[in-house]
GROMACS .gro file of C-alpha atoms in nm:
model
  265
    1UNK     CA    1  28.968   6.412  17.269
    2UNK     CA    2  28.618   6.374  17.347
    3UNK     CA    3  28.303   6.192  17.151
    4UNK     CA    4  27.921   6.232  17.166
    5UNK     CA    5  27.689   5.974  17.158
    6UNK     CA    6  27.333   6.020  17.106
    7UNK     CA    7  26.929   5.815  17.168
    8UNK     CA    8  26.614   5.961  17.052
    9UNK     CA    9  26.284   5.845  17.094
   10UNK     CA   10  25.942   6.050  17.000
   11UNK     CA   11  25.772   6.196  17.375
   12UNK     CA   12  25.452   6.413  17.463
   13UNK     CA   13  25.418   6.474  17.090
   14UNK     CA   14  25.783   6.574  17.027
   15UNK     CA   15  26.119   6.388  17.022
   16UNK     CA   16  26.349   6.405  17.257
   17UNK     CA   17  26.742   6.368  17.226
   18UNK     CA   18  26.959   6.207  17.505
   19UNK     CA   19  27.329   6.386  17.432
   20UNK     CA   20  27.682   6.230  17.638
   21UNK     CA   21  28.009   6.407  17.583
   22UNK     CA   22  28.270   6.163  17.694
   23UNK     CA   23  28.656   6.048  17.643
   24UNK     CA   24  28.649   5.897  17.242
   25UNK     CA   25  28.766   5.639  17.355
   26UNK     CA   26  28.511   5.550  17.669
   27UNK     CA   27  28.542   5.138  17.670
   28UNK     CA   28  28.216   4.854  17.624
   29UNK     CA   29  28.140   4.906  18.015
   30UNK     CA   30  28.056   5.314  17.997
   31UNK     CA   31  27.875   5.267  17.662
   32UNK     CA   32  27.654   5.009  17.851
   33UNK     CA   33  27.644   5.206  18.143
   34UNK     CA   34  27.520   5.499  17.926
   35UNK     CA   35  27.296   5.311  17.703
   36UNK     CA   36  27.159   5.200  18.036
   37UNK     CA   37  27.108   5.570  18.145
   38UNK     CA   38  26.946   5.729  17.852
   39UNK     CA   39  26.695   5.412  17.855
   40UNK     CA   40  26.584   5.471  18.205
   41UNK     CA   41  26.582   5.828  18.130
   42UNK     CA   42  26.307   5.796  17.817
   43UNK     CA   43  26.140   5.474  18.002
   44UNK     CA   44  26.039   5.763  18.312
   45UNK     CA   45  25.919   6.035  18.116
   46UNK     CA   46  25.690   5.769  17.927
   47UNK     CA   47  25.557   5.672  18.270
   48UNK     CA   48  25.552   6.048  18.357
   49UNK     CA   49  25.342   6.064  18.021
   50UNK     CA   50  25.130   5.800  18.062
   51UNK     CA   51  24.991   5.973  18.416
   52UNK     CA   52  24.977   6.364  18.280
   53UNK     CA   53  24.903   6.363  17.873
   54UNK     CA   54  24.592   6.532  17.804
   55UNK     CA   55  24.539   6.296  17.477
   56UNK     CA   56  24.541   6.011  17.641
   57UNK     CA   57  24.187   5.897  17.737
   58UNK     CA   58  24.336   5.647  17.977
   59UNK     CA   59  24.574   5.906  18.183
   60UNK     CA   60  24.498   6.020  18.502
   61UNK     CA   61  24.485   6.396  18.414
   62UNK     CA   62  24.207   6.311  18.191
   63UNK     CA   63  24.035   6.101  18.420
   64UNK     CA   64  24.047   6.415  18.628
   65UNK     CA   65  23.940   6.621  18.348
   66UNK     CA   66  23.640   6.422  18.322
   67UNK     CA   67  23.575   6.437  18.682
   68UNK     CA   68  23.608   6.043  18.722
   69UNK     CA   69  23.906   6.093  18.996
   70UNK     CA   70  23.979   6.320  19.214
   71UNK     CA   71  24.299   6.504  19.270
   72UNK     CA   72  24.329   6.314  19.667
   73UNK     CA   73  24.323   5.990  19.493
   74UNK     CA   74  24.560   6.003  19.171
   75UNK     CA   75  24.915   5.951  19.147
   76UNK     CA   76  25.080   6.155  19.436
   77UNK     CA   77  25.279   6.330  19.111
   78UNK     CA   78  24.984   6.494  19.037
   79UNK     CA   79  24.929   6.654  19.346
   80UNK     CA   80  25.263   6.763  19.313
   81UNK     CA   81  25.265   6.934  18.973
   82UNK     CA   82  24.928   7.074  19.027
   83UNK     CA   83  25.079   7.250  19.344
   84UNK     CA   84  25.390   7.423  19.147
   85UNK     CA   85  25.182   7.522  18.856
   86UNK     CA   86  24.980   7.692  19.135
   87UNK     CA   87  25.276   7.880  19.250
   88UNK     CA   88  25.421   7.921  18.907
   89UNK     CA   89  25.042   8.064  18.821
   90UNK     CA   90  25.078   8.364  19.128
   91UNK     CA   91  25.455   8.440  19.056
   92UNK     CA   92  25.401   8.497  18.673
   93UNK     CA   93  25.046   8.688  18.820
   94UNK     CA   94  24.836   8.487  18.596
   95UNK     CA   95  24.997   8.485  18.262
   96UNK     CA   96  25.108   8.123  18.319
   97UNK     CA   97  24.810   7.848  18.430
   98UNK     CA   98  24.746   7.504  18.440
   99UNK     CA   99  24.364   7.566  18.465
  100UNK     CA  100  24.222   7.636  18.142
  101UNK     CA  101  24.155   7.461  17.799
  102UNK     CA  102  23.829   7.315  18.000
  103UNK     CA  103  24.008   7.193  18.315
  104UNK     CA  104  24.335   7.113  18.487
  105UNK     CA  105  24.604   7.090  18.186
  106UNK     CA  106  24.952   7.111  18.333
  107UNK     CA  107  25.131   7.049  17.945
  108UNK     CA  108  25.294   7.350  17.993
  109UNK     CA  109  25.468   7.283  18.322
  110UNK     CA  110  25.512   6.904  18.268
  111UNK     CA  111  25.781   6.875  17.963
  112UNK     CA  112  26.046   7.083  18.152
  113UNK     CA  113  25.966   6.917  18.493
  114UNK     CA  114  25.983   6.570  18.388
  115UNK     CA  115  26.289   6.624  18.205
  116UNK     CA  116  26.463   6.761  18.515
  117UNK     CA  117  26.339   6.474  18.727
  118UNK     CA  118  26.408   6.185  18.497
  119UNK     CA  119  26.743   6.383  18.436
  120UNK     CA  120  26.834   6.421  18.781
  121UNK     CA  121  26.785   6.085  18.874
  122UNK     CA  122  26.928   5.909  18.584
  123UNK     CA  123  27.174   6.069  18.371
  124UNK     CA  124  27.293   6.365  18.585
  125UNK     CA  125  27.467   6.044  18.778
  126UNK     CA  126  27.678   5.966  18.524
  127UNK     CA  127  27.919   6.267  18.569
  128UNK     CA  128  28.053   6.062  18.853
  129UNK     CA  129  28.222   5.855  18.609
  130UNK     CA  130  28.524   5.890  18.485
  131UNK     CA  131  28.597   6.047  18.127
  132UNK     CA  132  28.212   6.195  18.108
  133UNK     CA  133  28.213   6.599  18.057
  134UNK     CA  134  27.827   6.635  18.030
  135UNK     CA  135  27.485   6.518  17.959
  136UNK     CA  136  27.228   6.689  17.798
  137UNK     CA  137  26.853   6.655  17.675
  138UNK     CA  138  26.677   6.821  17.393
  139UNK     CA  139  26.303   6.797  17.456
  140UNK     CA  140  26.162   6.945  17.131
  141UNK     CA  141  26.373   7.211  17.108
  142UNK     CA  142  26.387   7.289  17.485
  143UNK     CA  143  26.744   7.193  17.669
  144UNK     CA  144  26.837   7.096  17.950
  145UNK     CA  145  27.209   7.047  18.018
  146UNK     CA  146  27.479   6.916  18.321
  147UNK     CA  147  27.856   6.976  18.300
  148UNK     CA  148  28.080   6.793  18.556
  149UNK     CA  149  28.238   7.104  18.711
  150UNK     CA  150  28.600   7.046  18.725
  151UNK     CA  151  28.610   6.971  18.329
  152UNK     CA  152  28.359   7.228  18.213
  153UNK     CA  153  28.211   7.175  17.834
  154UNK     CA  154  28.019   7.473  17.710
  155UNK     CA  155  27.716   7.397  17.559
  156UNK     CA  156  27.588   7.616  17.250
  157UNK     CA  157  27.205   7.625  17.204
  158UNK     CA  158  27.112   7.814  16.899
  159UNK     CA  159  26.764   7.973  16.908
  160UNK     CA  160  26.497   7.941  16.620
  161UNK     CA  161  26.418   8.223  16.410
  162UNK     CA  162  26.010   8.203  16.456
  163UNK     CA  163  25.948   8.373  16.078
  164UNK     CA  164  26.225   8.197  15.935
  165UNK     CA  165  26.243   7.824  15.921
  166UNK     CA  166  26.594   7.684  15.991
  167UNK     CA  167  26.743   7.993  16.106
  168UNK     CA  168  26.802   8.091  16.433
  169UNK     CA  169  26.821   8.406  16.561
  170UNK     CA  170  27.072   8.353  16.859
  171UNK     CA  171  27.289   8.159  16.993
  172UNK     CA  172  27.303   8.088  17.350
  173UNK     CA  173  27.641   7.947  17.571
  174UNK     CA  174  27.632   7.749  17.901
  175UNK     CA  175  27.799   7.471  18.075
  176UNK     CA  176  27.441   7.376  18.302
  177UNK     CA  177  27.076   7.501  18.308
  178UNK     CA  178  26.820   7.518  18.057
  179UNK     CA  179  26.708   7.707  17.784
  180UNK     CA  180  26.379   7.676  17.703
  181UNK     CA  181  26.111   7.881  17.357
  182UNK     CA  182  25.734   7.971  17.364
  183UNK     CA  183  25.600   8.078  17.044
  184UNK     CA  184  25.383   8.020  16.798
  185UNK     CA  185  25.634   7.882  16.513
  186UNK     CA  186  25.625   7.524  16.687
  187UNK     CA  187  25.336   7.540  16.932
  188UNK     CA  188  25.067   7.714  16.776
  189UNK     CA  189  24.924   7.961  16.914
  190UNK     CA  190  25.012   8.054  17.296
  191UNK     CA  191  24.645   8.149  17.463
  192UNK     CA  192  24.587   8.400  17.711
  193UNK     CA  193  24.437   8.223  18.067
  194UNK     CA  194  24.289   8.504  18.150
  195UNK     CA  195  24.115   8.601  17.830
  196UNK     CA  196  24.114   8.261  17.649
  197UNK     CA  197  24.218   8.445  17.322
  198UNK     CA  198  24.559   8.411  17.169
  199UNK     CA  199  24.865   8.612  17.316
  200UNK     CA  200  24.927   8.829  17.013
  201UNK     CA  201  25.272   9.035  17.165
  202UNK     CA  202  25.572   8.850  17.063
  203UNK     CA  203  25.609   8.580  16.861
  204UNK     CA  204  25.890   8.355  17.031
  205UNK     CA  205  26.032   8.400  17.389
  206UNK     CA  206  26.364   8.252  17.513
  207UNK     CA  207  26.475   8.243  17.901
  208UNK     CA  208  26.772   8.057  18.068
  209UNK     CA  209  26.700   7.902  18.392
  210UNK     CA  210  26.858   7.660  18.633
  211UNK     CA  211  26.614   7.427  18.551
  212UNK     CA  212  26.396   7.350  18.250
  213UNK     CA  213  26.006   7.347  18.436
  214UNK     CA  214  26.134   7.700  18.588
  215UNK     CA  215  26.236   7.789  18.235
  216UNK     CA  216  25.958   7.633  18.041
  217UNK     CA  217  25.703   7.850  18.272
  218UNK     CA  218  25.863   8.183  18.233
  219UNK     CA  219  25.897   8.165  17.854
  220UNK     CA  220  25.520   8.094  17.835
  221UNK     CA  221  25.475   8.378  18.028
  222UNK     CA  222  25.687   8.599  17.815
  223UNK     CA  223  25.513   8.547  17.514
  224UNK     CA  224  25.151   8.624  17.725
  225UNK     CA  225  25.301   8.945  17.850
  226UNK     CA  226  25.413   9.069  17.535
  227UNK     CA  227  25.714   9.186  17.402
  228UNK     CA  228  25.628   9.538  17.545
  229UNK     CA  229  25.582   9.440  17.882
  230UNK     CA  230  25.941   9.353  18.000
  231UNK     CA  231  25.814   9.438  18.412
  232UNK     CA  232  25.805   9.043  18.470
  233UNK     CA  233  26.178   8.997  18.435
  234UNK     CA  234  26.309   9.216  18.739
  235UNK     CA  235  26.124   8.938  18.940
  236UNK     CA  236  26.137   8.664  18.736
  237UNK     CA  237  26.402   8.380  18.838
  238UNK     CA  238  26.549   8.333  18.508
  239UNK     CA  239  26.917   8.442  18.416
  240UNK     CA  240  26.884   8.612  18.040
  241UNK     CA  241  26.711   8.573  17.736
  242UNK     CA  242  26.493   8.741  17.451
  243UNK     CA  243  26.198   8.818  17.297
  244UNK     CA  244  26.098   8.834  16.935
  245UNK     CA  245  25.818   9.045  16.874
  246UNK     CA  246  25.555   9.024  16.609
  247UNK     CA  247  25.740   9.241  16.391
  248UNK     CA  248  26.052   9.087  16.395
  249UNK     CA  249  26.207   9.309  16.692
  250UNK     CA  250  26.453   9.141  16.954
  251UNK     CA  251  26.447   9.251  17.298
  252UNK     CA  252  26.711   9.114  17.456
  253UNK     CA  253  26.733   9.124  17.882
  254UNK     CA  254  26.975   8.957  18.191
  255UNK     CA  255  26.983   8.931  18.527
  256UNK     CA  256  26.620   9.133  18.534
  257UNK     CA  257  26.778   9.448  18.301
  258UNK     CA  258  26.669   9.469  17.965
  259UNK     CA  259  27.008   9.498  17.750
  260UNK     CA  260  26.937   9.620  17.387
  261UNK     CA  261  26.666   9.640  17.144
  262UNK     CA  262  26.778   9.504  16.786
  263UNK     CA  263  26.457   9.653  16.566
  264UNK     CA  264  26.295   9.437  16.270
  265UNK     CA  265  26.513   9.442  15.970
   0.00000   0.00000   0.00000
């Protein structure tokens, strides 16, 4: 018999949920142990936070912004992300960029990357201990979830229906990875770099990935491309996923082969 406990706290304009799946019956020393995880978990994404959020006027991204500090002397973090969303910028060939809403704006890679990090290093751990199955975030609707592999739990992430609030329009199985939405339903509009105008081709996107910045990028990108344009995804590193176009249309793809089209109803 297992049990699921659960911590929230609102992050980067969103809440996140801490999720562990353990033995019911898990004694005073786990729970502290695991109250002790998800706190470190939420206290390092606030620090991560603090340093990258673009409505802060104190952080060091918009110190950058404004041109008071340079990139050589800010946290070495920001080196680092500004380096992936580089590479994540020439491998989705431009439909993903952290240079644009007047300056360096990583949001888009930071979410997923700071939830793999702060995951990694604090609650990933805990599947060394005896009677916990898995751990699991929720970062505003994106996921990102560990299993311990010789007692596998299957996670089930059901994916919003972008014209239809509370619905979902998919439901997605895995025992680690992420699983991460772009679309306008939650975010607003999704702009363009290259044009600066909104992307106007799908209205959600969903990809699995093995890790939630990977995912995070490439669902972004999916929702720039268009749900016509499916060429990304043959060399794309993301397992499966979907695309709801603006007329309702799901186009759904794995392992870089789209698999069926289910047309607007």
């Amino acid at each position: 018999m297992s049990g699921v406990r659960v911590w929230t706290r609102e992050l980067m304009g969103t809440v996140f949920s801490v999720h562990v799946v353990g033995d019911a019956s898990g004694g005073p020393g786990q729970r502290a142990a695991d109250d002790l995880a998800a706190a470190r978990f939420f206290d390092e994404v606030s620090g991560i936070e603090r340093i990258f959020s673009t409505f802060r006027d104190d952080s060091e991204v918009s110190r950058i912004r404004r041109g008071e500090l340079d990139f050589a002397s800010a946290d070495p973090r920001v080196g680092t992300v500004a380096a992936a969303c580089d590479e994540a910028e020439t491998a989705t060939a431009g439909r993903f960029s952290a240079h644009w809403r007047g300056g360096f704006d990583p949001t888009g890679y930071v979410k997923g990357w700071s939830v793999d990090i702060a995951g990694a290093g604090h609650l990933e751990p805990l599947l060394r201990e005896p009677g916990i199955r898995a751990v699991g975030v929720n970062a505003g609707g994106d996921v990102r979830v560990w299993s311990r592999p010789e007692t596998p739990w299957t996670w089930r992430v059901g994916v919003a229906d972008p014209a239809r609030r509370g619905a979902i329009v998919a439901t997605i199985e895995l025992t680690s990875g992420a699983v991460a939405t772009s679309g306008t339903a939650e975010r607003g509009d999704i702009i363009e770099p290259a044009s600066g105008r909104p992307a106007g081709g799908a209205r959600s996107a969903t990809v699995v990935g093995a890790d939630l910045a990977t995912a995070d990028v490439w669902a972004t990108a999916a929702v720039v491309a268009g749900a016509e344009d499916l060429s990304w995804i043959r060399g794309a590193p993301v397992a499966s996923g979907l695309i709801v176009s603006s007329d309702g249309g799901v186009r759904r793809f794995a392992n870089g082969v789209e698999l069926c089209i289910v047309p607007a109803a």
